Amino acid sequence: MTDPANLPLEAFPSQTVQTLRYADMDSAGHVNNAVYATLSEAGRTPVLYDPARGMPPEGCHFSIVKLTINYMAEMTWPGDVTIGTGITRIGGSSVSIRQAIFKDGRCCATAENVVVLTDSTARKSSPLPKHAREWFETLLISEQA
């Protein structure tokens, strides 16, 4: 498996731009570590929550069950970041998501996520329907990329 920090932004099928806020900085003058989790969420939301694609499936939501962030380089305000997002594994009810956060063309962090499709009433995992699986297949990143 290739280290996501070595992947170019173009390797990620979904890309989301976010503007850093002054409030994102901590007392050391760089973007606070907790903001990276928020940036990861901003990148995966367009993939998981797209009403035009029937996502999430009716009566369901996605629950994040794992988020691992690797901090590669310091980020400072001001500026925009681009979050590259792609799918690495499609399971029965879960999806693994790989992300990289770029600022000024440089990979500053990577994230590995696992989300589970959850029945909103029963509060239990639910199988991914065909249309969701087909959508996720269009977003697959090659493990060799």
mmCIF file of C-alpha atoms in Angstrom, residues 9 24 35 38 49 53 61 75 80 99 106 119 123 135:
data_model
loop_
_atom_site.group_PDB
_atom_site.id
_atom_site.type_symbol
_atom_site.label_atom_id
_atom_site.label_comp_id
_atom_site.label_asym_id
_atom_site.label_seq_id
_atom_site.Cartn_x
_atom_site.Cartn_y
_atom_site.Cartn_z
ATOM 1 C CA LEU A 9 -3.883 15.534 -5.226
ATOM 2 C CA ASP A 24 -8.325 27.739 13.434
ATOM 3 C CA VAL A 35 -9.134 21.368 12.914
ATOM 4 C CA THR A 38 -12.987 19.004 10.804
ATOM 5 C CA TYR A 49 -24.173 13.117 1.843
ATOM 6 C CA ARG A 53 -27.268 10.488 -5.563
ATOM 7 C CA HIS A 61 -26.905 7.902 8.111
ATOM 8 C CA MET A 75 -0.178 24.647 8.355
ATOM 9 C CA ASP A 80 -7.112 27.625 1.390
ATOM 10 C CA GLN A 99 -7.745 11.485 2.465
ATOM 11 C CA ARG A 106 2.100 20.378 -0.180
ATOM 12 C CA ASP A 119 -30.175 2.458 10.188
ATOM 13 C CA ARG A 123 -29.263 2.324 15.344
ATOM 14 C CA TRP A 135 -21.255 5.432 -6.320
#
